[in-house]
GROMACS .gro file of C-alpha atoms in nm:
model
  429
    1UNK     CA    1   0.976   0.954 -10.275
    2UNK     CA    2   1.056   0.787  -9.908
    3UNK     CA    3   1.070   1.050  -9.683
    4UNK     CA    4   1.436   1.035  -9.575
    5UNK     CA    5   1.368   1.027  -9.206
    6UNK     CA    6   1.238   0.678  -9.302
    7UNK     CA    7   1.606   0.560  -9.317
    8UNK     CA    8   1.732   0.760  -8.972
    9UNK     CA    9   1.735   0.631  -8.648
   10UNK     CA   10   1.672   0.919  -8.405
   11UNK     CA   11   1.991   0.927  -8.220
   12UNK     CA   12   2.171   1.209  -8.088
   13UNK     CA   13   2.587   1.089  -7.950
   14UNK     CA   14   2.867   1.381  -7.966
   15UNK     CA   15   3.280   1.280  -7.942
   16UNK     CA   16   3.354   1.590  -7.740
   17UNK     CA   17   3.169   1.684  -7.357
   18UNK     CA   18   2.837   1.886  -7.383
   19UNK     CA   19   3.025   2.159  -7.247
   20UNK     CA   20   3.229   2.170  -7.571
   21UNK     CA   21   2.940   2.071  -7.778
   22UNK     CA   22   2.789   2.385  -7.655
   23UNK     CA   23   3.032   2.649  -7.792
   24UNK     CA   24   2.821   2.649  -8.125
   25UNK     CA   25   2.990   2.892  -8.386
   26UNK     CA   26   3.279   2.974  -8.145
   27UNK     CA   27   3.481   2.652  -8.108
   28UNK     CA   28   3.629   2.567  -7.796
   29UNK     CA   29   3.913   2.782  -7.796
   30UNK     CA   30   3.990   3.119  -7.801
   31UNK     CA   31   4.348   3.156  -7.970
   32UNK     CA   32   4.245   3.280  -8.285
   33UNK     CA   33   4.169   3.129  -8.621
   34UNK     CA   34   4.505   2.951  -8.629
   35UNK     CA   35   4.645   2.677  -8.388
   36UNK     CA   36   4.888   2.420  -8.384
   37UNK     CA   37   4.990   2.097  -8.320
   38UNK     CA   38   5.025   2.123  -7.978
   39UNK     CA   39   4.755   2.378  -7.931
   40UNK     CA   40   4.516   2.276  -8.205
   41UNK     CA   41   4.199   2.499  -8.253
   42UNK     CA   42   3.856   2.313  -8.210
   43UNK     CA   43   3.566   2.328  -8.428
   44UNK     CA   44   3.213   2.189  -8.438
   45UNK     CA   45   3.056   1.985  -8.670
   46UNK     CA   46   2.741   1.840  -8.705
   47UNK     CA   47   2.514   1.622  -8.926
   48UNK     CA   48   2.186   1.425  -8.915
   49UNK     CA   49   2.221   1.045  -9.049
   50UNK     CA   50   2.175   0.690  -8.884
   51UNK     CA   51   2.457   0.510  -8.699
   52UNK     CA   52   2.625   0.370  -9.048
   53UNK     CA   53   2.686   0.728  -9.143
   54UNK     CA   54   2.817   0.836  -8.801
   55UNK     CA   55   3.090   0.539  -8.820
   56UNK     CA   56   3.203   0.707  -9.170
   57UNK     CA   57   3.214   1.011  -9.032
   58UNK     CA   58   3.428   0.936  -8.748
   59UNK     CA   59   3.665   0.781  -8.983
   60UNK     CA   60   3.703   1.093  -9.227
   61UNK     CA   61   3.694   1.325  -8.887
   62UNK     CA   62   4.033   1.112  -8.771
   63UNK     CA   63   4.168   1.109  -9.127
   64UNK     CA   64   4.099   1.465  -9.098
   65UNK     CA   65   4.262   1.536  -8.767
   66UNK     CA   66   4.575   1.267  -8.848
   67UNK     CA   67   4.615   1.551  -9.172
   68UNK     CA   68   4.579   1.873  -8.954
   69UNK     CA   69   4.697   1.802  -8.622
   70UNK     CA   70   4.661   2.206  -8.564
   71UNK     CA   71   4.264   2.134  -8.593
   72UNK     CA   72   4.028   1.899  -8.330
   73UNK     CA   73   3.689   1.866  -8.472
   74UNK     CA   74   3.383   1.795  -8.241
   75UNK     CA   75   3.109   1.604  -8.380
   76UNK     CA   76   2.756   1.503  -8.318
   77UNK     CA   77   2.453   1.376  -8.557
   78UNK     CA   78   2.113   1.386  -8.500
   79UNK     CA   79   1.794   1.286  -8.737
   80UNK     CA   80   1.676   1.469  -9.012
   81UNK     CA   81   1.349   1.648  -8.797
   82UNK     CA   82   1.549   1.683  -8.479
   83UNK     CA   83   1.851   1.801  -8.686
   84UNK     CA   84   1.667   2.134  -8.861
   85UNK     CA   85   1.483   2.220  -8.526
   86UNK     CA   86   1.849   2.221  -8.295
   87UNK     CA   87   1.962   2.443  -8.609
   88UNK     CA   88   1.634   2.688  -8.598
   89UNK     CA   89   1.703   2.716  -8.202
   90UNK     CA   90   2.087   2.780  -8.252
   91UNK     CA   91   2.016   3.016  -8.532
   92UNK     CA   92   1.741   3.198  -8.276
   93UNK     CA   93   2.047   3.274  -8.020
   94UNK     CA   94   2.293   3.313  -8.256
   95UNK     CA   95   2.509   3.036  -8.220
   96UNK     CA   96   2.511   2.792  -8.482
   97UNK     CA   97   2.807   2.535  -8.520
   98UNK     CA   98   3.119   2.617  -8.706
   99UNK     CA   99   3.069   2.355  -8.994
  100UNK     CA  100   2.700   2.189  -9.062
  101UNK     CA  101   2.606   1.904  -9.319
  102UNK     CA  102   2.281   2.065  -9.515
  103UNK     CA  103   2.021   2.094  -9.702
  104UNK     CA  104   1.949   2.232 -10.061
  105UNK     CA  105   1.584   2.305  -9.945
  106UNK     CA  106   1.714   2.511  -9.641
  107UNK     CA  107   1.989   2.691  -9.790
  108UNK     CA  108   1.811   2.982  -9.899
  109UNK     CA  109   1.645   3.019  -9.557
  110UNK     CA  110   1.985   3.064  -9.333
  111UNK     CA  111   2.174   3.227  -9.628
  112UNK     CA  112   1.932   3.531  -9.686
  113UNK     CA  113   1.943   3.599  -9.337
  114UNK     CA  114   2.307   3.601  -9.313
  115UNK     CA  115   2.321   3.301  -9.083
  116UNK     CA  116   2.607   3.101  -9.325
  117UNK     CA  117   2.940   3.229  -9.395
  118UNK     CA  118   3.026   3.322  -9.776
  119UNK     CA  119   3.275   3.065  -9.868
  120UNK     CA  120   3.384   3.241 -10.138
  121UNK     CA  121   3.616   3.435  -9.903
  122UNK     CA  122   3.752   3.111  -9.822
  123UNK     CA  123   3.992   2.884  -9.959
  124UNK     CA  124   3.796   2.576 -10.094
  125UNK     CA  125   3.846   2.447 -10.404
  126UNK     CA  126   3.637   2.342 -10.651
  127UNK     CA  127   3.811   2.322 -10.980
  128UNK     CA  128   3.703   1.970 -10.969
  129UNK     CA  129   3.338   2.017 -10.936
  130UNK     CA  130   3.073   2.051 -11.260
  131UNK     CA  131   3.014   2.433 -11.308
  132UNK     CA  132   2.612   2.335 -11.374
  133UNK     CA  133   2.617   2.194 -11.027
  134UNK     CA  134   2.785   2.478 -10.847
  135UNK     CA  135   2.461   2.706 -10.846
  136UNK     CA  136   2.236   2.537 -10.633
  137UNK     CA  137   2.489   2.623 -10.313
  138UNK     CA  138   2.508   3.011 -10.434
  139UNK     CA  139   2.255   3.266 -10.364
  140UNK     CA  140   2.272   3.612 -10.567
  141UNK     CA  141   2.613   3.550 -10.642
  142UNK     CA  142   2.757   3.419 -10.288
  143UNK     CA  143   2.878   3.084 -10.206
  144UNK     CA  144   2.714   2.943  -9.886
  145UNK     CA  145   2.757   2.582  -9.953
  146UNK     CA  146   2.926   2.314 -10.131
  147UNK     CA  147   2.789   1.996 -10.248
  148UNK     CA  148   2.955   1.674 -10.086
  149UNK     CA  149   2.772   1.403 -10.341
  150UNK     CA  150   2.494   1.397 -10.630
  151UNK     CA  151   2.202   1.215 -10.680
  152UNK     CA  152   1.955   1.216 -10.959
  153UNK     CA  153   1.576   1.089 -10.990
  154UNK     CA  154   1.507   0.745 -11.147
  155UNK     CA  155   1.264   0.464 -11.151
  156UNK     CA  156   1.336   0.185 -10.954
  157UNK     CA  157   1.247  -0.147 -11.017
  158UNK     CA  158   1.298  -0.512 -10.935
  159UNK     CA  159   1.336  -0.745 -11.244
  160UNK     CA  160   1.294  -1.052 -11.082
  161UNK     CA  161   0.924  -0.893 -10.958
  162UNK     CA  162   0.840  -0.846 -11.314
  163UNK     CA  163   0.991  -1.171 -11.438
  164UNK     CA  164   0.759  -1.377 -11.243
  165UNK     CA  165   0.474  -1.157 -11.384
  166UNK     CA  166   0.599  -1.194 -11.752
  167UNK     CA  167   0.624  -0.831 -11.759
  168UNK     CA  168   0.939  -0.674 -11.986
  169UNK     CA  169   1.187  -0.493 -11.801
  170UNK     CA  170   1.139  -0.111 -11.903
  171UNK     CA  171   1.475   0.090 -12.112
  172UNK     CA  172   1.333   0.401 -11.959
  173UNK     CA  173   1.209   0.567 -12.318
  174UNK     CA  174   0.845   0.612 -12.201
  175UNK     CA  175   0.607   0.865 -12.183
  176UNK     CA  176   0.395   0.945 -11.891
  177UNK     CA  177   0.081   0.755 -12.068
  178UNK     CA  178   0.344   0.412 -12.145
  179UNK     CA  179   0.454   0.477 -11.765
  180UNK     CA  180   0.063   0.447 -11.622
  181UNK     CA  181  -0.012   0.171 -11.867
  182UNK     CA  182   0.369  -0.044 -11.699
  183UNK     CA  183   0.236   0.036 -11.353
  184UNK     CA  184  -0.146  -0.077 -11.436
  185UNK     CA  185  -0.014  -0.365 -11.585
  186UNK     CA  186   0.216  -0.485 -11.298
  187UNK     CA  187  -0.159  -0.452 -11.099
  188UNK     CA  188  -0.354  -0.658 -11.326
  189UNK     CA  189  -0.095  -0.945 -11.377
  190UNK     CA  190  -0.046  -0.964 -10.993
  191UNK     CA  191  -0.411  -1.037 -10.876
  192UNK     CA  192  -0.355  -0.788 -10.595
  193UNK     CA  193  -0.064  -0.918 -10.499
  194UNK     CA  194   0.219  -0.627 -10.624
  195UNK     CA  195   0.135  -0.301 -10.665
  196UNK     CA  196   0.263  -0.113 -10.981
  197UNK     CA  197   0.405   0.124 -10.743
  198UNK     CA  198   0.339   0.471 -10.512
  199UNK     CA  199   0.149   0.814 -10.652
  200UNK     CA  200   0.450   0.971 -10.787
  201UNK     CA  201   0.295   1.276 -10.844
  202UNK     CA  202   0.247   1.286 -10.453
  203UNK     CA  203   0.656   1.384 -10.457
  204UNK     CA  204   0.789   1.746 -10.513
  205UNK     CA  205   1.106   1.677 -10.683
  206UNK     CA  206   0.934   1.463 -10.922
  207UNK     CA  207   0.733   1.722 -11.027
  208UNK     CA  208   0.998   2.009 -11.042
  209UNK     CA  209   1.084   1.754 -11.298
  210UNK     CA  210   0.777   1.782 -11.475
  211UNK     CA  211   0.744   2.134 -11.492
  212UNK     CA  212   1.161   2.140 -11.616
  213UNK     CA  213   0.980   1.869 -11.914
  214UNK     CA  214   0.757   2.157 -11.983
  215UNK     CA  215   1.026   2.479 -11.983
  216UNK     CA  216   0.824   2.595 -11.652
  217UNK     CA  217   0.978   2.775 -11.337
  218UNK     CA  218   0.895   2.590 -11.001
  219UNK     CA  219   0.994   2.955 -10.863
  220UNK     CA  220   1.094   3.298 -10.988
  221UNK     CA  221   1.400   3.516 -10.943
  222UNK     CA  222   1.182   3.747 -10.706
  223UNK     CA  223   1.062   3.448 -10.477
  224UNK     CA  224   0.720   3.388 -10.656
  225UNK     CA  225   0.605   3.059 -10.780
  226UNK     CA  226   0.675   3.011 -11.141
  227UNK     CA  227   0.375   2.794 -11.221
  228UNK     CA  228   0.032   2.813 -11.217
  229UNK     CA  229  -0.273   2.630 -11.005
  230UNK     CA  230  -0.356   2.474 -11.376
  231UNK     CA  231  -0.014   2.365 -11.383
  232UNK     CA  232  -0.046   2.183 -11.079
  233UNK     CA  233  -0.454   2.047 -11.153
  234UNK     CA  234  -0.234   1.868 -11.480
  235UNK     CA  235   0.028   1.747 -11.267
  236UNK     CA  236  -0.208   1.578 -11.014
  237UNK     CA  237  -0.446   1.409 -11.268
  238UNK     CA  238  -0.151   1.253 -11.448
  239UNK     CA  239  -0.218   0.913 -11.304
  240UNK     CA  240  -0.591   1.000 -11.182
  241UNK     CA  241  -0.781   0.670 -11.348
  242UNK     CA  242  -0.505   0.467 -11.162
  243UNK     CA  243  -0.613   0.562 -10.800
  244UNK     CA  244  -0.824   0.310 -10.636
  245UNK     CA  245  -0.654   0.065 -10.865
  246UNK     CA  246  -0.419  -0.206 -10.862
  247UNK     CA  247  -0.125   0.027 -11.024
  248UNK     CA  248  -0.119   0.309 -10.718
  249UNK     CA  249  -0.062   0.120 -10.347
  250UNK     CA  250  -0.366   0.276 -10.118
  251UNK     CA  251  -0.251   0.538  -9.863
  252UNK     CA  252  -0.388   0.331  -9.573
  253UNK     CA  253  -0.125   0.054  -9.703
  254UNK     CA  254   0.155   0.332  -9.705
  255UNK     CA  255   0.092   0.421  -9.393
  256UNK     CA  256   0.070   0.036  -9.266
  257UNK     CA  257   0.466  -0.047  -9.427
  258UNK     CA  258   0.558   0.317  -9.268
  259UNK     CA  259   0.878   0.321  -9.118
  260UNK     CA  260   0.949   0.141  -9.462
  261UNK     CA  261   0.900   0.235  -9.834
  262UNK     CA  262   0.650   0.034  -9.996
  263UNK     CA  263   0.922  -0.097 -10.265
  264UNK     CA  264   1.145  -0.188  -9.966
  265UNK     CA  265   0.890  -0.387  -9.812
  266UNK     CA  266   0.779  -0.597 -10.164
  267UNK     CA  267   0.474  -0.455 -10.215
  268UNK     CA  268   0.548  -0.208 -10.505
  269UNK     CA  269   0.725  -0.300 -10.838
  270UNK     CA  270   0.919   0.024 -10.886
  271UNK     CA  271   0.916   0.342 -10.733
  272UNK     CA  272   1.001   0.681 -10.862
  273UNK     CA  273   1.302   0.888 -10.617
  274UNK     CA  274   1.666   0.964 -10.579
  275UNK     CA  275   1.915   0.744 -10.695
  276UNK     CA  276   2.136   0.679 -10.392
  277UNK     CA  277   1.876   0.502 -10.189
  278UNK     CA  278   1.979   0.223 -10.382
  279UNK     CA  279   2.148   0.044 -10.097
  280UNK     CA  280   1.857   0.101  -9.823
  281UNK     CA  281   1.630  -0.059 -10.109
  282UNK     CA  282   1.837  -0.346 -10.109
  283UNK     CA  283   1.866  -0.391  -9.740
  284UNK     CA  284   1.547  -0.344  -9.683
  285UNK     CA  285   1.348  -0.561  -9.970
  286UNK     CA  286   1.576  -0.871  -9.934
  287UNK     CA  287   1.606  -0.827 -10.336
  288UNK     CA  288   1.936  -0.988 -10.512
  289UNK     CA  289   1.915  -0.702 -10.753
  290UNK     CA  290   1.783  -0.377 -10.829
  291UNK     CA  291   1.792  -0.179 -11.119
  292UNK     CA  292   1.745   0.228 -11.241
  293UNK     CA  293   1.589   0.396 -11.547
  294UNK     CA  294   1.536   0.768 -11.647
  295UNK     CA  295   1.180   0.896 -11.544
  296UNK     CA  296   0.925   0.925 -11.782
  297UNK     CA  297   0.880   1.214 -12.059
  298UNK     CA  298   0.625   1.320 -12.300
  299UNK     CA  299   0.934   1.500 -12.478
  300UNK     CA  300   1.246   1.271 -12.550
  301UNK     CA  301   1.504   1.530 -12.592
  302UNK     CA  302   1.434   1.675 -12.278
  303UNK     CA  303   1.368   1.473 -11.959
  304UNK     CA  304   1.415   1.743 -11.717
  305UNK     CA  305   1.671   1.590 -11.504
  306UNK     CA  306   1.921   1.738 -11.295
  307UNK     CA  307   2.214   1.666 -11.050
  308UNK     CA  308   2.083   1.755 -10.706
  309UNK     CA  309   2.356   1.801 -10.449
  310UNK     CA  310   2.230   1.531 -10.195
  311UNK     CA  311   2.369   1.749  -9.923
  312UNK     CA  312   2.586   2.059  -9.875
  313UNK     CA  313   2.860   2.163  -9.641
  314UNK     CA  314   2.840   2.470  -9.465
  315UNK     CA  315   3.010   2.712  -9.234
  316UNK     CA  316   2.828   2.935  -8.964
  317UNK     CA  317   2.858   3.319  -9.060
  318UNK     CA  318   3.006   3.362  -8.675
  319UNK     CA  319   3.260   3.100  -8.657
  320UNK     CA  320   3.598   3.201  -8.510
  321UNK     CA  321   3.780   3.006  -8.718
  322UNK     CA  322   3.699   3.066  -9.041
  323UNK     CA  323   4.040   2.918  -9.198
  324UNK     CA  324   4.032   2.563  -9.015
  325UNK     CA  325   3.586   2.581  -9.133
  326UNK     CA  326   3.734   2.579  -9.474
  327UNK     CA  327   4.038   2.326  -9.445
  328UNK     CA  328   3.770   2.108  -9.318
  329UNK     CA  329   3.496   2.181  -9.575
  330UNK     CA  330   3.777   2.144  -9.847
  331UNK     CA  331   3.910   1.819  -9.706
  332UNK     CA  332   3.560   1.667  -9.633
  333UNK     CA  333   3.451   1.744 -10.027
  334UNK     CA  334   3.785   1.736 -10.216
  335UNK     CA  335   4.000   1.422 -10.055
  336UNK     CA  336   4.008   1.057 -10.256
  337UNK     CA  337   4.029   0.937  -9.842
  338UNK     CA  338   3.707   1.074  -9.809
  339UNK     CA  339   3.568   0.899 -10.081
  340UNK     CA  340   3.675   0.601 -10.013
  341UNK     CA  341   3.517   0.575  -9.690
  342UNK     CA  342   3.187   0.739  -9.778
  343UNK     CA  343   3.111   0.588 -10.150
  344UNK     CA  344   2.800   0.667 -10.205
  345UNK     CA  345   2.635   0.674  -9.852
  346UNK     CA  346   2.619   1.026  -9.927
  347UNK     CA  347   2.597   1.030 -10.321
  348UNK     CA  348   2.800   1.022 -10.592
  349UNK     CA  349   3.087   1.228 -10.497
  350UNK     CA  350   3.003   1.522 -10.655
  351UNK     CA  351   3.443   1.674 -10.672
  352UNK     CA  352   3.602   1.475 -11.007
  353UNK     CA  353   3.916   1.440 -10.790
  354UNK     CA  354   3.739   1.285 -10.489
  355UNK     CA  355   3.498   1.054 -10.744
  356UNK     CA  356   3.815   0.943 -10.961
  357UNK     CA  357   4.003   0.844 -10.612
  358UNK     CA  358   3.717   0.628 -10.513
  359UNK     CA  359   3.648   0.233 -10.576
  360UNK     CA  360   3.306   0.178 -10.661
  361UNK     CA  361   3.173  -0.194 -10.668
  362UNK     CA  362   2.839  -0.354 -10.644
  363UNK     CA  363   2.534  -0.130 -10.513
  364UNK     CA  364   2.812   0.160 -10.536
  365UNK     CA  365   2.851   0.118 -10.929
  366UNK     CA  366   2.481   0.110 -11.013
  367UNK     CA  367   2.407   0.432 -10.884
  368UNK     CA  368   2.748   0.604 -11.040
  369UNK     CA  369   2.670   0.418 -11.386
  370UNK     CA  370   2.287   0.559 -11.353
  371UNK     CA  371   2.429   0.919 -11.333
  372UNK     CA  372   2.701   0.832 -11.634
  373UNK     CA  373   2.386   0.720 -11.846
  374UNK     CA  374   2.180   0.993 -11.804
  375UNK     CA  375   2.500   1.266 -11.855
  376UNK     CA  376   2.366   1.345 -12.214
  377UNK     CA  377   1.984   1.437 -12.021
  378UNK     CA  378   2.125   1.675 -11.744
  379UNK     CA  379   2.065   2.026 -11.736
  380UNK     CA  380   2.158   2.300 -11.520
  381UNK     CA  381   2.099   2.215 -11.102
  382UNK     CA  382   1.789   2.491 -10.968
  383UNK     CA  383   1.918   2.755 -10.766
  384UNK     CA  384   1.829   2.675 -10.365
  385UNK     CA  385   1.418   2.734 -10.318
  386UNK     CA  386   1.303   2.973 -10.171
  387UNK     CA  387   1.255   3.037  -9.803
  388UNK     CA  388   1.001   2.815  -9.626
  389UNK     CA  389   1.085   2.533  -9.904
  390UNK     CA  390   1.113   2.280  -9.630
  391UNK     CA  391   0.730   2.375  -9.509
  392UNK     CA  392   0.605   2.366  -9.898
  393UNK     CA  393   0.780   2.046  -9.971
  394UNK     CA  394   0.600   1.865  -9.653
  395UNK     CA  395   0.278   2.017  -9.688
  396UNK     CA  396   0.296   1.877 -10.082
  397UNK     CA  397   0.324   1.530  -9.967
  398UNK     CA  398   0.062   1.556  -9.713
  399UNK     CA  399  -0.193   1.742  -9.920
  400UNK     CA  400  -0.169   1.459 -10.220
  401UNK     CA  401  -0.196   1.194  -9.949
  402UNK     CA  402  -0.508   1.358  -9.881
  403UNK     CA  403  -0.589   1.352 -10.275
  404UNK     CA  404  -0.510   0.976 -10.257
  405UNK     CA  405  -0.714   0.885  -9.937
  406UNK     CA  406  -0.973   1.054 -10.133
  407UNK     CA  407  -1.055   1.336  -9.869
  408UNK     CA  408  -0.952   1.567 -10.139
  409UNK     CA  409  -1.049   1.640 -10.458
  410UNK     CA  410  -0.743   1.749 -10.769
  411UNK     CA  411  -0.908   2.116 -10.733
  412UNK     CA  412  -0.948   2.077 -10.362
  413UNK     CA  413  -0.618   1.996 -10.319
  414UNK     CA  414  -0.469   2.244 -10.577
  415UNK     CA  415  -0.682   2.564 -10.377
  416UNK     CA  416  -0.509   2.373 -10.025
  417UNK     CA  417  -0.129   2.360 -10.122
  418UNK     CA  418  -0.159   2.717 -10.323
  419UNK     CA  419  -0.345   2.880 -10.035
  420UNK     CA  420  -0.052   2.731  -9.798
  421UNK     CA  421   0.234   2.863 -10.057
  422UNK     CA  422   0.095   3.224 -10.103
  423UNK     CA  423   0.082   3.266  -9.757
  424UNK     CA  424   0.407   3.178  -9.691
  425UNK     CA  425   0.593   3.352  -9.924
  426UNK     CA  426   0.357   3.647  -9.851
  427UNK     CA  427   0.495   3.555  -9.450
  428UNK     CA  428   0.868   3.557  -9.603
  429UNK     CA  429   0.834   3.876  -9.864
   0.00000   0.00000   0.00000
């Protein structure tokens, strides 16, 4: 999967002074949680994304504001790494903004400790949202966040790539053996010159996916992993014989193409992520056209997708205003306006009134008819990981880069990620 920092420009630009900016979790005025037109309370709100997602966001802030004149909202963005260190250092003196854009794999972390407010005691609605999708913003019962869009993991590829190759475009019914055999063939009919694609088992989602195939837990109730270090030896010698081969790009070349993906920069045929990087892909390969497919399965009837909230809204446990958090929240998840001006920058709009209000053409289409196509596939969303996910999920990637510069070994790098998980949830217990 491409790291999502890979599509972020680090930036860091507010709308209000940094005096303002500073009031995390308290707003900038102290008249209570309700204001009006001409003395409007003030929240914060902040998000990490690149300067495309900032313009949309000013635009739904001012729709926002032109809707609520009793509300101002401050804003500022960051990237993804600067954006969960400003929040750990906010969270450390207790000040965190009223309203944050989030993460599924940091959820758990700030909700257990009471750092994000229960918007269940709010007013936000969501009527409109898919009741399988709902649980991976609650923990033990309490709402801490609410899914703005969807995504879902496919297999990328580019048919004019395997045109030129006389290779058949792929329906998506393959098993994991039929997958390998596609990518080995893309590197044999190339002469070096494509690469079937990256090590997908080098991506955590991807194999959350694989253990959903197999009716495994990635993680228990109680906070434990769910799987075995067998589990994960299988999983990592899934595509084995195609290391060091023309179907798996070398690491070395990854880290060449690095800011961009390997399948944005042409070298790759497909590669195996999130759906609504469909429009970075584009931008960044040149390519007239790209298409999706389900992931592979050695079980048809079950593929082990899921709709992953692409990113959450949140509220800040201490915020003043806890009414105008949730008018905002509601607004920002719920209104066809909204929609409109984010399509699926963010995902597929994950509220049925917000996704039936919106106008989706061209790159915007083929990621909502991907999700329509797989509806009959899609099973309950995970609950948020446990605490320290973030850590686990970037140690995975680095310790099966390792296992594909060859510095590691599929049991040496089993023993390295395990020994790195136990301790941490041993840290967190």
């Amino acid at each position: 999967m491409i790291n999502r920092r890979h599509f972020l420009t680090t930036v860091a630009i507010g709308t209000a002074s940094a005096a303002a900016l500073s009031a995390c979790g308290s707003g900038s005025s102290s008249s209570g949680q309700t204001g009006s037109a001409e003395k409007p309370v003030t929240i914060n709100y902040t998000w990490w994304g690149n300067d495309d997602r900032a313009e949309r966001t000013r635009k739904a802030i001012a729709l926002f504001e032109s809707k609520n004149p009793d509300i101002k909202v401050n804003g500022n963005f960051t990237d993804f790494a600067g954006y969960w260190q400003k929040r750990a250092t906010e969270a450390a003196g207790g000040g965190l903004p009223d309203v944050m854009q989030w993460d599924l794999s940091y959820l758990r972390d700030y909700g257990q400790r009471n750092q994000l407010l229960d918007l269940g005691t709010v007013k936000i609605n969501t009527d409109a949202f898919e009741k399988s999708l709902l649980p991976s913003g609650q923990i033990k019962g309490k709402t801490y966040g609410i899914p703005t869009s969807t995504n879902a993991f496919a297999v990328y590829y580019d048919p004019a790539k395997l045109a030129s190759l006389g290779i058949a475009e792929p329906d998506g019914s393959w098993t994991y053996k039929e997958f390998n055999d596609f990518l080995s063939q893309v590197g044999a009919k190339s002469n070096g010159a494509l690469y079937g694609g990256t090590d997908y088992t080098g991506v955590w989602w991807m194999f959350n996916i694989w253990l959903r195939q197999n009716k495994i837990e990635a993680f228990t109730s109680d906070g434990k992993l769910g799987f075995t270090k067998d589990d994960l030896k299988k999983w990592w010698d899934l595509p084995a014989e195609l290391r060091g081969t023309g179907a798996i790009i070398p690491e070395d070349r990854v880290t060449q193409l690095a800011p961009k993906s390997p399948f944005g920069s042409n070298a790759t045929a497909t590669e195996v992520t999130w759906d609504n990087f469909m429009a970075g892909y584009l931008g960044d390969s040149g390519a007239k056209e790209l298409k999706l497919v389900p992931v592979p399965s050695d079980d048809p009837d079950n593929l082990g997708l899921f709709l992953k909230p692409s990113m959450l809204m949140v509220a800040s446990a201490k915020t003043k205003f806890k009414d105008a958090a949730a008018r905002f929240i509601d607004f920002m998840v719920n209104d066809p306006e909204v929609g409109q001006i984010f399509k699926t920058s963010r995902g597929v709009p994950a509220s049925k009134t917000q996704r039936d209000g919106t106008t989706f053409e061209g790159t915007d289409k083929l990621v909502v008819d991907y999700e329509k196509s797989i509806e009959k596939y899609l099973k309950d969303a995970p609950e948020p990981p446990i605490v320290g996910f973030g850590t686990l999920e970037a140690s995975f990637k680095r310790i099966a880069s390792d296992l594909n510069y060859g510095k590691l070994t599929i049991d040496g790098a089993a023993d390295a990620w395990f020994k790195e998980a136990e301790d941490l949830i041993k840290q967190n217990a």
